[in-house]
Coordinates of C-alpha atoms in Angstrom, one line a residue:
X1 CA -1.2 -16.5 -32.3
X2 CA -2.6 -13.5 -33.4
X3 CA -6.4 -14.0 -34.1
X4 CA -6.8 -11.9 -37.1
X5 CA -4.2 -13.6 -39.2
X6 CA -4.0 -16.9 -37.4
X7 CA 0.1 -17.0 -37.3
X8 CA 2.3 -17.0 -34.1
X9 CA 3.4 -13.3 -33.1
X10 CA 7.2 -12.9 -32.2
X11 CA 7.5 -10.9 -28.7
X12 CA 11.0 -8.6 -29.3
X13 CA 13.9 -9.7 -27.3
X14 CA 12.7 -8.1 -23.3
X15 CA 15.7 -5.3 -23.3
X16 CA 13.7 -3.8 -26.6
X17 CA 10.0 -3.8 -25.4
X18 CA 10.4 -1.1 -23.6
X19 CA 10.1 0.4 -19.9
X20 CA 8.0 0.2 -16.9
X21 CA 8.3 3.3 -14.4
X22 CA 6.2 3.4 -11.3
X23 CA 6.6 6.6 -9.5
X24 CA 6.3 7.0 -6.1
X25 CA 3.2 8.2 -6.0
X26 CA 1.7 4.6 -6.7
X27 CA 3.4 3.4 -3.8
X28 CA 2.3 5.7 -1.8
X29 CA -1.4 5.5 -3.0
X30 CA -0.8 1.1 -2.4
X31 CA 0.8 1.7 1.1
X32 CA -2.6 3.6 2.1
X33 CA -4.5 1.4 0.6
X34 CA -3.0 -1.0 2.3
X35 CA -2.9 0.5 5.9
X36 CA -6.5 1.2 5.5
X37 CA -7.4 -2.5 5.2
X38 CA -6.1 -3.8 8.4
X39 CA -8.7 -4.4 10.8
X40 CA -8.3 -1.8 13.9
X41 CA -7.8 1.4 12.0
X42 CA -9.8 3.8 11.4
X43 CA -10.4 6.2 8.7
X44 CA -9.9 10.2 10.5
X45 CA -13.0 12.3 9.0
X46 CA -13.2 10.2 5.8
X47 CA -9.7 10.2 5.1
X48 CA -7.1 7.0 5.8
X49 CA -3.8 6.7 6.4
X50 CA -1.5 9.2 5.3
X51 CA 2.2 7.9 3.7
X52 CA 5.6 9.6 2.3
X53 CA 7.9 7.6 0.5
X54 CA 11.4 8.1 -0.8
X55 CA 14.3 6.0 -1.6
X56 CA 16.1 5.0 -4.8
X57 CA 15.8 2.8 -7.5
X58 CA 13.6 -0.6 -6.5
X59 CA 14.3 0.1 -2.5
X60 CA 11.7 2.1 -0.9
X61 CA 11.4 4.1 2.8
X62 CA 8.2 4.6 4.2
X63 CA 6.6 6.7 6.7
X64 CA 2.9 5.9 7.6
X65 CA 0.7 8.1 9.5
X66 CA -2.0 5.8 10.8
X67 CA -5.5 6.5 13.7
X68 CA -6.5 3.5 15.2
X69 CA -10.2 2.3 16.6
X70 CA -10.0 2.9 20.6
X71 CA -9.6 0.4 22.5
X72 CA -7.2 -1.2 19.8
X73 CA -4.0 -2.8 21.0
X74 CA -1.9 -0.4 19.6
X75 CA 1.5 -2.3 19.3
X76 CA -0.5 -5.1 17.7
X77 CA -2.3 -3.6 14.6
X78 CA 0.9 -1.2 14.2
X79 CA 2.5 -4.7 13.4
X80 CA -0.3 -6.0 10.8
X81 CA 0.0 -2.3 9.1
X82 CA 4.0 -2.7 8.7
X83 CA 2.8 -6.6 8.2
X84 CA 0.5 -5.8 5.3
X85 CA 1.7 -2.9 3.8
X86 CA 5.4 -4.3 3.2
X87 CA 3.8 -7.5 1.7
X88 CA 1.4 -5.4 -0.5
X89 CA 3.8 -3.1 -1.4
X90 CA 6.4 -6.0 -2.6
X91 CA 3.4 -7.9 -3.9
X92 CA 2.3 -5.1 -6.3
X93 CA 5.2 -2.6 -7.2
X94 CA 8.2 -5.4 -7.2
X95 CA 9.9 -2.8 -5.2
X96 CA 11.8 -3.8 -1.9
X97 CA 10.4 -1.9 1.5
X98 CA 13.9 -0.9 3.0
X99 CA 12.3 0.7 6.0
X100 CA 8.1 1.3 7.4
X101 CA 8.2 3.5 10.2
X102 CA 4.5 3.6 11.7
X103 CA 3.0 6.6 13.6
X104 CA 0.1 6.0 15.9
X105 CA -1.0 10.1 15.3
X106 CA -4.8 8.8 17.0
X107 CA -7.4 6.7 18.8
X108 CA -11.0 7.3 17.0
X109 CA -14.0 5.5 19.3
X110 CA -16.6 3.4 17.2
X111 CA -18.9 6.0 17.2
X112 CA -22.5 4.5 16.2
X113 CA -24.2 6.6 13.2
X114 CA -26.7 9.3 14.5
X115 CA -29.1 8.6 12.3
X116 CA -31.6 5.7 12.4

């Protein structure tokens, strides 16, 4: 109902309302996102995980370049990224994560701040 004249609105048949496009770009900015979220990364001088992505149509390939927190177990929060990522990815886009290769490029320690 539209509430200015008070009488249903028609939506046009979903062929004619038009187009969504979401560029790669958004999926790459929702895989970092993503990546950054997982407990036992670590953001590398203020800046998160890096990620390319190509493919075709709704199927996506992804490359993640992730640092971790030292002593993290490695293989295990590789897993969560590829874990989360894919689901966010899916979740958010609707496009299909083909492939999520996951690059360990660094271990960052929990430095405490040096000011008190």
């Amino acid at each position: 109902m539209s509430p200015v004249l008070d009488v249903p609105r028609e939506l046009a048949e979903p062929a004619e309302r038009g187009t969504l496009t979401i560029g790669h770009g958004v999926v790459r900015k929702v895989a970092q996102h993503a990546a950054d979220q997982v407990p036992g990364t670590a953001r590398d001088g203020g800046k998160g995980a890096k990620a390319k992505v190509s493919g075709l149509d709704d199927d996506v390939d992804l490359a993640l370049d992730v640092a971790l927190r030292y002593p993290a177990p490695v293989r295990r929060v590789a897993g969560a990224v590829r874990e989360r990522v894919t689901e966010e990815v899916e979740r958010i886009t609707g496009f299909h994560v083909r492939t999520l290769a996951v690059t360990v490029s660094g271990l960052r320690p929990d430095v405490p701040p040096r000011v008190r």
